[in-house]
Short mmCIF file of C-alpha atoms and ligand atoms in Angstrom, two decimals:
data_model
loop_
_atom_site.label_atom_id
_atom_site.label_comp_id
_atom_site.label_asym_id
_atom_site.label_seq_id
_atom_site.Cartn_x
_atom_site.Cartn_y
_atom_site.Cartn_z
CA UNK A 541 279.44 13.39 99.45
CA UNK A 542 275.91 14.30 98.27
CA UNK A 543 275.10 17.99 98.06
CA UNK A 544 272.15 19.34 100.10
CA UNK A 545 269.38 19.40 97.44
CA UNK A 546 267.84 22.68 98.64
CA UNK A 547 271.18 24.50 98.93
CA UNK A 548 273.36 23.18 96.10
CA UNK A 549 275.96 25.96 96.42
CA UNK A 550 276.15 25.74 100.21
CA UNK A 551 274.98 29.35 100.54
CA UNK A 552 274.49 28.71 104.25
CA UNK A 553 278.27 28.48 104.62
CA UNK A 554 278.49 32.12 103.47
CA UNK A 555 276.44 33.27 106.47
CA UNK A 556 277.85 34.45 109.79
CA UNK A 557 277.27 32.36 112.93
CA UNK A 558 274.64 34.88 114.06
CA UNK A 559 272.82 34.72 110.70
CA UNK A 560 272.85 30.91 110.78
CA UNK A 561 271.49 30.89 114.33
CA UNK A 562 268.65 33.25 113.36
CA UNK A 563 267.78 31.16 110.32
CA UNK A 564 267.67 28.00 112.43
CA UNK A 565 265.46 29.61 115.10
CA UNK A 566 262.92 30.90 112.57
CA UNK A 567 263.02 27.62 110.63
CA UNK A 568 262.18 25.79 113.83
CA UNK A 569 259.26 28.17 114.48
CA UNK A 570 257.93 27.58 110.97
CA UNK A 571 258.26 23.80 111.31
CA UNK A 572 256.64 23.53 114.72
CA UNK A 573 254.14 26.42 114.83
CA UNK A 574 253.23 27.40 111.25
CA UNK A 575 253.26 24.24 109.14
CA UNK A 576 250.96 22.17 111.40
CA UNK A 577 248.12 24.73 111.07
CA UNK A 578 248.64 26.72 107.90
CA UNK A 579 246.83 24.43 105.44
CA UNK A 580 243.67 24.70 107.56
CA UNK A 581 244.10 28.47 108.02
CA UNK A 582 244.36 28.87 104.24
CA UNK A 583 241.31 26.68 103.63
CA UNK A 584 239.30 28.56 106.28
CA UNK A 585 240.52 31.99 105.12
CA UNK A 586 241.89 32.73 108.60
CA UNK A 587 245.02 34.67 109.59
CA UNK A 588 246.67 32.79 112.51
CA UNK A 589 246.65 35.76 114.85
CA UNK A 590 247.62 33.54 117.77
CA UNK A 591 251.15 33.43 116.31
CA UNK A 592 251.70 37.21 116.67
CA UNK A 593 252.93 37.15 120.32
CA UNK A 594 255.28 34.28 119.45
CA UNK A 595 256.66 36.13 116.42
CA UNK A 596 257.25 39.10 118.73
CA UNK A 597 258.96 36.99 121.38
CA UNK A 598 261.34 35.71 118.71
CA UNK A 599 262.19 39.34 117.90
CA UNK A 600 260.87 39.20 114.33
CA UNK A 601 259.21 42.65 114.29
CA UNK A 602 261.59 45.53 113.60
CA UNK A 603 264.53 43.13 113.87
CA UNK A 604 266.94 45.55 112.17
CA UNK A 605 266.01 48.59 114.27
CA UNK A 606 268.12 49.70 117.26
CA UNK A 607 267.51 47.97 120.56
CA UNK A 608 266.64 51.34 122.16
CA UNK A 609 263.34 51.20 120.22
CA UNK A 610 262.63 47.52 120.84
CA UNK A 611 264.47 46.31 117.73
CA UNK A 612 267.11 43.61 117.52
CA UNK A 613 269.93 45.57 115.85
CA UNK A 614 270.27 42.81 113.24
CA UNK A 615 271.74 43.19 109.75
CA UNK A 616 269.84 42.99 106.45
CA UNK A 617 270.86 39.40 105.70
CA UNK A 618 269.36 38.30 109.01
CA UNK A 619 266.15 40.15 108.12
CA UNK A 620 266.16 38.42 104.73
CA UNK A 621 266.57 35.01 106.35
CA UNK A 622 263.63 35.77 108.67
CA UNK A 623 261.48 36.50 105.60
CA UNK A 624 262.77 33.38 103.84
CA UNK A 625 261.95 31.02 106.70
CA UNK A 626 258.54 32.62 107.41
CA UNK A 627 257.53 32.39 103.74
CA UNK A 628 258.67 28.76 103.62
CA UNK A 629 255.64 28.43 105.88
CA UNK A 630 253.27 30.82 104.10
CA UNK A 631 253.43 34.13 102.25
CA UNK A 632 250.68 35.44 104.55
CA UNK A 633 252.80 35.02 107.68
CA UNK A 634 255.76 36.69 105.96
CA UNK A 635 253.45 39.47 104.74
CA UNK A 636 252.34 40.22 108.28
CA UNK A 637 255.96 40.54 109.42
CA UNK A 638 256.96 42.58 106.32
CA UNK A 639 254.16 45.09 106.81
CA UNK A 640 254.78 45.44 110.53
CA UNK A 641 258.56 45.79 110.14
CA UNK A 642 259.36 47.32 106.74
CA UNK A 643 256.22 49.29 106.00
CA UNK A 644 255.23 50.57 109.46
CA UNK A 645 258.12 50.44 111.92
CA UNK A 646 260.65 51.49 109.27
CA UNK A 647 258.91 54.76 108.26
CA UNK A 648 258.29 55.67 111.92
CA UNK A 649 261.99 55.08 112.58
CA UNK A 650 263.29 56.71 109.38
CA UNK A 651 260.89 59.65 109.03
CA UNK A 652 259.41 60.06 112.52
CA UNK A 653 260.46 62.19 115.49
CA UNK A 654 262.07 60.69 118.55
CA UNK A 655 258.75 61.13 120.39
CA UNK A 656 256.95 59.14 117.66
CA UNK A 657 259.60 56.42 117.75
CA UNK A 658 259.28 56.08 121.51
CA UNK A 659 255.49 56.13 121.40
CA UNK A 660 255.04 53.46 118.73
CA UNK A 661 258.07 51.27 118.13
CA UNK A 662 258.48 49.31 121.40
CA UNK A 663 254.78 48.32 121.35
CA UNK A 664 255.02 47.31 117.70
CA UNK A 665 258.13 45.22 118.38
CA UNK A 666 256.21 43.50 121.18
CA UNK A 667 253.32 42.75 118.81
CA UNK A 668 250.97 44.75 121.07
CA UNK A 669 250.42 47.45 118.44
CA UNK A 670 249.68 46.27 114.90
CA UNK A 671 250.32 48.47 111.88
CA UNK A 672 249.23 48.64 108.27
CA UNK A 673 250.47 50.67 105.29
CA UNK A 674 248.01 52.59 103.13
CA UNK A 675 249.44 53.66 99.79
CA UNK A 676 247.38 51.88 97.10
CA UNK A 677 244.07 53.30 95.91
CA UNK A 678 241.39 51.48 93.93
CA UNK A 679 241.92 53.44 90.71
CA UNK A 680 245.48 52.16 90.13
CA UNK A 681 248.10 50.85 92.53
CA UNK A 682 250.99 50.90 90.05
CA UNK A 683 250.72 54.67 89.75
CA UNK A 684 250.68 55.96 93.35
CA UNK A 685 251.59 59.47 92.17
CA UNK A 686 247.97 59.72 90.98
CA UNK A 687 246.81 59.69 94.61
CA UNK A 688 243.36 61.06 95.42
CA UNK A 689 243.52 60.86 99.23
CA UNK A 690 244.09 64.38 100.55
CA UNK A 691 245.27 65.89 103.81
CA UNK A 692 244.55 69.56 104.41
CA UNK A 693 245.68 71.70 107.27
CA UNK A 694 242.95 72.67 109.77
CA UNK A 695 244.35 74.79 112.60
CA UNK A 696 247.05 72.74 114.31
CA UNK A 697 245.64 69.48 112.92
CA UNK A 698 245.26 67.76 109.56
CA UNK A 699 242.02 66.48 108.05
CA UNK A 700 242.26 63.40 105.83
CA UNK A 701 239.70 62.34 103.20
CA UNK A 702 239.97 59.42 100.81
CA UNK A 703 240.18 55.64 100.60
CA UNK A 704 242.86 52.98 100.32
CA UNK A 705 242.49 49.53 98.77
CA UNK A 706 244.18 46.13 99.18
CA UNK A 707 245.70 46.92 102.56
CA UNK A 708 247.36 44.00 104.39
CA UNK A 709 246.39 43.88 108.11
CA UNK A 710 243.89 46.74 107.58
CA UNK A 711 241.20 45.54 110.00
CA UNK A 712 243.76 44.19 112.48
CA UNK A 713 245.70 47.43 112.69
CA UNK A 714 245.81 49.87 115.58
CA UNK A 715 247.68 52.36 113.44
CA UNK A 716 247.77 52.94 109.70
CA UNK A 717 250.66 54.68 107.95
CA UNK A 718 248.56 56.61 105.42
CA UNK A 719 250.10 58.47 102.49
CA UNK A 720 248.12 61.51 101.36
CA UNK A 721 248.48 64.38 98.91
CA UNK A 722 248.97 67.80 100.54
CA UNK A 723 249.67 71.31 99.22
CA UNK A 724 253.36 70.46 99.83
CA UNK A 725 253.38 67.06 98.09
CA UNK A 726 252.72 63.55 99.42
CA UNK A 727 253.13 63.14 103.18
CA UNK A 728 252.75 60.27 105.64
CA UNK A 729 250.37 60.30 108.62
CA UNK A 730 249.91 57.92 111.54
CA UNK A 731 246.15 57.38 111.56
CA UNK A 732 244.89 55.59 114.66
CA UNK A 733 242.07 53.13 114.08
CA UNK A 734 240.05 54.68 116.94
CA UNK A 735 240.04 58.10 115.28
CA UNK A 736 236.61 59.34 114.24
CA UNK A 737 235.93 58.96 110.52
CA UNK A 738 238.32 56.03 110.05
CA UNK A 739 236.89 52.66 108.98
CA UNK A 740 238.33 49.40 107.62
CA UNK A 741 236.55 46.49 105.92
CA UNK A 742 237.94 43.15 104.87
CA UNK A 743 238.08 42.14 101.21
CA UNK A 744 236.29 38.80 100.88
CA UNK A 745 236.44 35.94 98.35
CA UNK A 746 240.21 36.05 97.92
CA UNK A 747 241.71 32.95 96.28
CA UNK A 748 245.23 34.07 97.24
CA UNK A 749 246.86 34.96 100.57
CA UNK A 750 243.88 33.43 102.30
CA UNK A 751 245.80 33.20 105.58
CA UNK A 752 246.31 36.97 105.56
CA UNK A 753 243.94 39.88 106.18
CA UNK A 754 243.47 42.26 103.22
CA UNK A 755 241.26 45.32 103.65
CA UNK A 756 239.96 48.59 102.32
CA UNK A 757 240.47 51.73 104.44
CA UNK A 758 238.10 54.71 104.47
CA UNK A 759 239.02 58.18 105.69
CA UNK A 760 236.07 60.49 106.06
CA UNK A 761 237.21 63.80 107.54
CA UNK A 762 239.63 62.10 109.94
CA UNK A 763 241.26 64.74 112.17
CA UNK A 764 244.90 63.80 112.75
CA UNK A 765 247.10 65.87 115.10
CA UNK A 766 250.34 67.39 113.82
CA UNK A 767 252.09 65.04 116.30
CA UNK A 768 251.03 62.15 114.03
CA UNK A 769 252.58 63.53 110.82
CA UNK A 770 255.85 61.94 109.65
CA UNK A 771 257.69 65.23 109.25
CA UNK A 772 261.03 63.75 108.19
CA UNK A 773 260.12 63.19 104.54
CA UNK A 774 258.09 64.88 101.82
CA UNK A 775 257.17 63.57 98.38
CA UNK A 776 256.47 60.11 97.03
CA UNK A 777 260.04 59.06 97.80
CA UNK A 778 258.99 58.54 101.44
CA UNK A 779 256.54 55.78 100.52
CA UNK A 780 258.83 54.39 97.80
CA UNK A 781 261.68 54.19 100.32
CA UNK A 782 259.51 51.91 102.50
CA UNK A 783 258.74 49.77 99.45
CA UNK A 784 262.45 49.28 98.79
CA UNK A 785 262.80 47.85 102.33
CA UNK A 786 259.82 45.52 101.95
CA UNK A 787 260.69 44.43 98.40
CA UNK A 788 264.18 43.52 99.59
CA UNK A 789 262.60 41.15 102.14
CA UNK A 790 260.26 39.70 99.52
CA UNK A 791 263.23 38.67 97.35
CA UNK A 792 264.21 36.39 100.25
CA UNK A 793 260.67 35.33 101.07
CA UNK A 794 260.16 33.99 97.56
CA UNK A 795 263.16 31.70 98.08
CA UNK A 796 261.39 30.20 101.10
CA UNK A 797 258.20 29.48 99.15
CA UNK A 798 260.17 27.90 96.28
CA UNK A 799 262.26 25.81 98.70
CA UNK A 800 259.11 24.36 100.26
CA UNK A 801 257.70 23.45 96.83
CA UNK A 802 260.93 21.89 95.54
CA UNK A 803 261.22 19.88 98.74
CA UNK A 804 257.65 18.63 98.39
CA UNK A 805 258.11 17.78 94.70
CA UNK A 806 261.35 15.87 95.38
CA UNK A 807 259.80 13.83 98.17
CA UNK A 808 256.60 13.06 96.29
CA UNK A 809 258.22 12.15 92.97
CA UNK A 810 260.65 9.74 94.65
CA UNK A 811 257.78 7.94 96.38
CA UNK A 812 255.26 7.96 93.54
CA UNK A 813 255.63 4.81 91.43
CA UNK A 814 254.13 4.88 87.91
CA UNK A 815 254.81 2.49 85.04
CA UNK A 816 256.96 0.42 87.40
CA UNK A 817 259.37 3.14 88.55
CA UNK A 818 259.36 6.30 90.65
CA UNK A 819 258.32 9.45 88.79
CA UNK A 820 261.69 10.93 89.92
CA UNK A 821 263.45 8.25 87.85
CA UNK A 822 262.04 9.64 84.60
CA UNK A 823 264.13 11.99 82.52
CA UNK A 824 261.38 14.58 82.17
CA UNK A 825 260.85 14.82 85.97
CA UNK A 826 264.59 15.16 86.55
CA UNK A 827 264.89 17.94 83.98
CA UNK A 828 262.10 19.84 85.79
CA UNK A 829 263.60 19.28 89.24
CA UNK A 830 267.06 20.29 88.02
CA UNK A 831 265.68 23.41 86.38
CA UNK A 832 263.93 24.46 89.61
CA UNK A 833 267.10 23.82 91.65
CA UNK A 834 269.13 25.87 89.14
CA UNK A 835 266.77 28.82 89.40
CA UNK A 836 266.50 28.54 93.19
CA UNK A 837 270.29 28.53 93.54
CA UNK A 838 270.61 31.65 91.38
CA UNK A 839 267.94 33.40 93.49
CA UNK A 840 269.71 32.44 96.74
CA UNK A 841 272.98 33.97 95.50
CA UNK A 842 271.21 37.06 94.17
CA UNK A 843 269.49 37.85 97.47
CA UNK A 844 272.59 37.17 99.52
CA UNK A 845 274.65 39.55 97.40
CA UNK A 846 271.85 42.13 97.52
CA UNK A 847 271.93 41.80 101.31
CA UNK A 848 275.67 42.37 101.40
CA UNK A 849 275.22 45.49 99.22
CA UNK A 850 272.53 46.71 101.63
CA UNK A 851 274.85 46.06 104.55
CA UNK A 852 277.52 48.15 102.80
CA UNK A 853 274.99 50.94 102.17
CA UNK A 854 275.31 50.73 98.37
CA UNK A 855 272.12 48.86 97.40
CA UNK A 856 270.21 50.62 94.58
CA UNK A 857 266.39 50.37 94.19
CA UNK A 858 266.80 49.06 90.63
CA UNK A 859 268.83 46.13 92.00
CA UNK A 860 265.91 45.39 94.32
CA UNK A 861 263.50 45.57 91.36
CA UNK A 862 265.58 43.04 89.43
CA UNK A 863 265.71 40.63 92.38
CA UNK A 864 261.99 40.99 93.22
CA UNK A 865 261.10 40.26 89.60
CA UNK A 866 263.57 37.36 89.27
CA UNK A 867 262.91 35.64 92.58
CA UNK A 868 259.12 35.91 92.66
CA UNK A 869 258.85 34.75 89.02
CA UNK A 870 261.13 31.82 89.90
CA UNK A 871 259.03 30.90 92.95
CA UNK A 872 255.73 31.15 91.06
CA UNK A 873 257.04 28.92 88.25
CA UNK A 874 258.44 26.38 90.72
CA UNK A 875 255.17 26.31 92.71
CA UNK A 876 253.02 25.84 89.59
CA UNK A 877 255.36 23.15 88.25
CA UNK A 878 255.50 21.31 91.58
CA UNK A 879 251.70 21.39 91.73
CA UNK A 880 251.64 19.66 88.34
CA UNK A 881 254.24 17.05 89.36
CA UNK A 882 252.02 16.03 92.28
CA UNK A 883 249.10 15.27 89.95
CA UNK A 884 245.68 15.26 91.63
CA UNK A 885 247.24 15.31 95.10
CA UNK A 886 248.69 18.67 94.12
CA UNK A 887 245.32 20.38 94.14
CA UNK A 888 244.74 19.82 97.88
CA UNK A 889 246.14 21.83 100.77
CA UNK A 890 247.54 18.55 102.17
CA UNK A 891 250.56 19.47 100.04
CA UNK A 892 252.01 22.96 99.92
CA UNK A 893 252.51 23.79 96.19
CA UNK A 894 248.98 24.94 95.35
CA UNK A 895 248.84 27.15 98.45
CA UNK A 896 252.20 28.72 97.59
CA UNK A 897 251.27 29.08 93.91
CA UNK A 898 248.03 30.85 94.78
CA UNK A 899 249.79 33.08 97.32
CA UNK A 900 252.53 33.96 94.86
CA UNK A 901 249.90 35.33 92.46
CA UNK A 902 249.57 38.15 95.02
CA UNK A 903 253.29 38.38 95.71
CA UNK A 904 254.03 38.90 92.01
CA UNK A 905 251.41 41.70 91.99
CA UNK A 906 251.99 43.56 95.24
CA UNK A 907 255.00 45.69 96.06
CA UNK A 908 255.17 46.56 92.36
CA UNK A 909 253.86 44.20 89.70
CA UNK A 910 256.29 42.17 87.61
CA UNK A 911 255.78 44.65 84.76
CA UNK A 912 256.57 47.63 87.01
CA UNK A 913 259.88 46.04 88.02
CA UNK A 914 260.72 45.10 84.42
CA UNK A 915 260.11 48.72 83.40
CA UNK A 916 262.25 49.98 86.29
CA UNK A 917 265.15 47.83 85.04
CA UNK A 918 264.43 48.93 81.44
CA UNK A 919 264.56 52.57 82.53
CA UNK A 920 267.93 51.98 84.19
CA UNK A 921 269.35 50.32 81.06
CA UNK A 922 268.07 52.80 78.48
CA UNK A 923 267.76 56.01 80.45
CA UNK A 924 264.23 56.29 78.99
CA UNK A 925 261.28 56.44 81.43
CA UNK A 926 258.49 54.19 80.07
CA UNK A 927 256.20 55.30 82.95
CA UNK A 928 256.04 58.86 81.67
CA UNK A 929 252.70 59.58 79.99
P1 TGC B 2434 259.29 59.25 90.65
O1 TGC B 2434 258.12 60.19 90.70
O2 TGC B 2434 260.25 59.36 89.51
O3 TGC B 2434 260.20 59.32 91.95
C1 TGC B 2434 259.74 59.89 93.09
C2 TGC B 2434 260.90 59.97 94.08
O4 TGC B 2434 261.09 58.71 94.70
C3 TGC B 2434 262.41 58.22 94.48
N1 TGC B 2434 262.30 56.77 94.27
C4 TGC B 2434 262.61 55.85 95.18
N2 TGC B 2434 263.13 55.96 96.40
C5 TGC B 2434 263.33 54.81 97.09
N3 TGC B 2434 263.02 53.59 96.59
C6 TGC B 2434 262.48 53.46 95.36
N4 TGC B 2434 262.17 52.25 94.90
C7 TGC B 2434 262.26 54.62 94.59
N5 TGC B 2434 261.75 54.84 93.37
C8 TGC B 2434 261.78 56.18 93.18
C9 TGC B 2434 262.90 58.95 93.26
O5 TGC B 2434 264.30 59.05 93.26
C10 TGC B 2434 262.26 60.31 93.45
O6 TGC B 2434 262.99 61.03 94.43
P2 TGC B 2434 263.15 62.63 94.33
O7 TGC B 2434 264.09 63.01 95.42
O8 TGC B 2434 263.70 62.88 92.95
O9 TGC B 2434 261.76 63.18 94.50
O10 TGC B 2434 258.69 57.87 90.74
P3 TGC B 2434 259.12 56.71 89.84
O11 TGC B 2434 258.90 57.12 88.40
O12 TGC B 2434 260.47 56.21 90.19
O13 TGC B 2434 258.04 55.65 90.24
C11 TGC B 2434 257.31 55.01 89.28
C12 TGC B 2434 257.03 53.61 89.76
C13 TGC B 2434 256.00 52.99 88.82
C14 TGC B 2434 258.32 52.78 89.74
C15 TGC B 2434 256.48 53.67 91.20
O14 TGC B 2434 255.37 54.50 91.23
C16 TGC B 2434 256.16 52.31 91.74
O15 TGC B 2434 257.01 51.64 92.32
N6 TGC B 2434 254.88 51.85 91.58
C17 TGC B 2434 254.44 50.60 92.18
C18 TGC B 2434 253.71 50.90 93.45
C19 TGC B 2434 253.84 49.81 94.46
O16 TGC B 2434 254.76 49.02 94.46
N7 TGC B 2434 252.96 49.80 95.43
C20 TGC B 2434 253.07 48.90 96.53
C21 TGC B 2434 252.09 49.25 97.63
S1 TGC B 2434 252.48 48.52 99.17
C22 TGC B 2434 252.21 46.89 98.99
O17 TGC B 2434 251.95 46.37 97.96
C23 TGC B 2434 252.35 46.12 100.22
S2 TGC B 2434 252.10 44.43 100.10
C24 TGC B 2434 252.78 44.07 101.58
C25 TGC B 2434 252.77 42.68 101.97
O18 TGC B 2434 251.69 42.15 102.30
O19 TGC B 2434 253.88 42.10 102.03
P1 FAD B 2435 247.11 48.11 88.42
O1 FAD B 2435 248.11 49.12 88.82
O2 FAD B 2435 245.77 48.54 87.97
O3 FAD B 2435 247.76 47.19 87.27
C1 FAD B 2435 246.97 46.44 86.35
C2 FAD B 2435 247.92 45.82 85.31
O4 FAD B 2435 248.55 46.85 84.56
C3 FAD B 2435 249.02 44.97 85.93
O5 FAD B 2435 249.21 43.81 85.16
C4 FAD B 2435 250.25 45.87 85.80
O6 FAD B 2435 251.47 45.14 85.70
C5 FAD B 2435 249.96 46.56 84.48
N1 FAD B 2435 250.70 47.81 84.31
C6 FAD B 2435 250.90 48.79 85.21
N2 FAD B 2435 251.65 49.77 84.70
C7 FAD B 2435 251.94 49.42 83.43
C8 FAD B 2435 252.68 50.01 82.37
N3 FAD B 2435 253.29 51.19 82.52
N4 FAD B 2435 252.77 49.35 81.19
C9 FAD B 2435 252.14 48.14 81.03
N5 FAD B 2435 251.42 47.53 81.98
C10 FAD B 2435 251.33 48.16 83.17
N6 FAD B 2435 248.99 48.11 98.86
C11 FAD B 2435 249.28 48.89 99.94
O7 FAD B 2435 249.42 50.10 99.83
N7 FAD B 2435 249.43 48.32 101.17
C12 FAD B 2435 249.30 46.99 101.39
O8 FAD B 2435 249.46 46.51 102.51
C13 FAD B 2435 248.97 46.15 100.26
N8 FAD B 2435 248.76 44.81 100.45
C14 FAD B 2435 248.31 44.05 99.39
C15 FAD B 2435 247.93 42.73 99.60
C16 FAD B 2435 247.42 41.96 98.56
C17 FAD B 2435 246.98 40.57 98.80
C18 FAD B 2435 247.33 42.53 97.26
C19 FAD B 2435 246.80 41.72 96.10
C20 FAD B 2435 247.71 43.83 97.04
C21 FAD B 2435 248.19 44.62 98.11
N9 FAD B 2435 248.50 45.97 97.91
C22 FAD B 2435 248.83 46.77 98.99
C23 FAD B 2435 248.29 46.61 96.63
C24 FAD B 2435 249.34 46.29 95.58
O9 FAD B 2435 250.51 47.01 95.82
C25 FAD B 2435 248.73 46.63 94.21
O10 FAD B 2435 247.78 45.61 93.94
C26 FAD B 2435 249.77 46.69 93.12
O11 FAD B 2435 250.64 47.79 93.31
C27 FAD B 2435 249.11 46.80 91.71
O12 FAD B 2435 248.13 47.76 91.71
P2 FAD B 2435 246.66 47.40 91.12
O13 FAD B 2435 246.20 46.16 91.78
O14 FAD B 2435 245.82 48.60 91.22
O15 FAD B 2435 246.94 47.04 89.59
#
């Protein structure tokens, strides 16, 4: 019997019934709601905001959080499969869900008070409150410890001054999780977009993640009440802990993007007849397709095992770094190669590879660049910190 070309090791058989059901439901959403519009959204530079209530109805925001806060109580593999199927549609749609879930709902749940959880999480799960995550600053995102944004105590409140750059969902957000330097180290604050002194502007002329909103945030003497401080964590580890959650999801998302490109390349090369035979019948095309399937299969197994480690509570951030590096590099190479195999047709958004390839240029940069993750693995192997000045 022929093997399924996009799942050569039958990884789906290693999933629980619940995980398979979730994957199928999100796959159906991507097929029916995302794919018919996403090429146009990308071309127009438009985030498909109309999908947000539907994503919420499917339970895709905060899916791993307890039901008491509007979450779905799902496990990490289910969350990974959600990211995979959304990014099979577009990295921008997955980004929206990652930021909402891993970078905003997660820190409120993990570091916030019960009052903060109750105030924010149910509305965020329902898609009625949109969040963004402000860590990066214009002078160097790889080195967040060199943060210039400051929060100083003023009576019972805090006053924030500074700016954040490259912030997904920035102008859509009702609340921004902003990380700022204080006299007691880096702390997180829930800055509401209506607060005086807060402003957000979109970054224009992006050639990547065009179906996603990316913004700059400005904080000019924004007075934030103590009730909006995330008191459960202090130091950069709070922000880095959120990144571990989001990076874990991205390892799965990259599999979705690569799957879409391999699927497109297989279909096209079997139909395209050149020199009297399908392109797929040539040895060079088969070597490329086989190589992409090999790397995709390895990525699928890597993320699934990472998910099982996360489920067991033993996942280490360096393991996430290795998988983010491996899987996003794999997806970018597959997308670029598939674009080439489609010839001229490959440069239009009628086919998905160029859109995924362009998106993946962001995915390989955000949440820690490829180099940052390589150096994190190098540090683990050698015990020598190459980030130290
Ligand atoms: P270091 O100063 O040594 O450590 C600080 C504390 O943090 C702990 N820690 C982590 N905790 C959880 N997860 C991680 N990945 C962690 N990495 C470090 C560490 O144990 C320490 O704790 P403690 O208790 O000793 O204080 O920091 P470092 O040397 O480990 O970090 C250096 C480096 C370069 C790895 C880090 O700064 C880094 O990851 N830089 C990249 C920054 C980045 O990824 N920014 C992403 C911004 S958000 C984004 O891109 C969103 S895109 C979203 C989308 O659209 O999908
Ligand atoms: P830099 O840090 O300036 O890096 C420049 C180059 O130097 C890179 O090639 C890097 O790999 C390399 N480099 C870095 N360190 C070393 C080293 N030690 N040795 C050798 N080379 C090194 N941030 C948020 O906080 N929230 C968001 O929601 C968010 N969304 C984003 C959405 C998009 C579309 C993009 C593009 C970015 C987003 N980011 C977000 C920011 C992202 O995390 C940063 O772009 C990323 O961390 C890299 O920072 P930088 O762009 O300043 O590059």
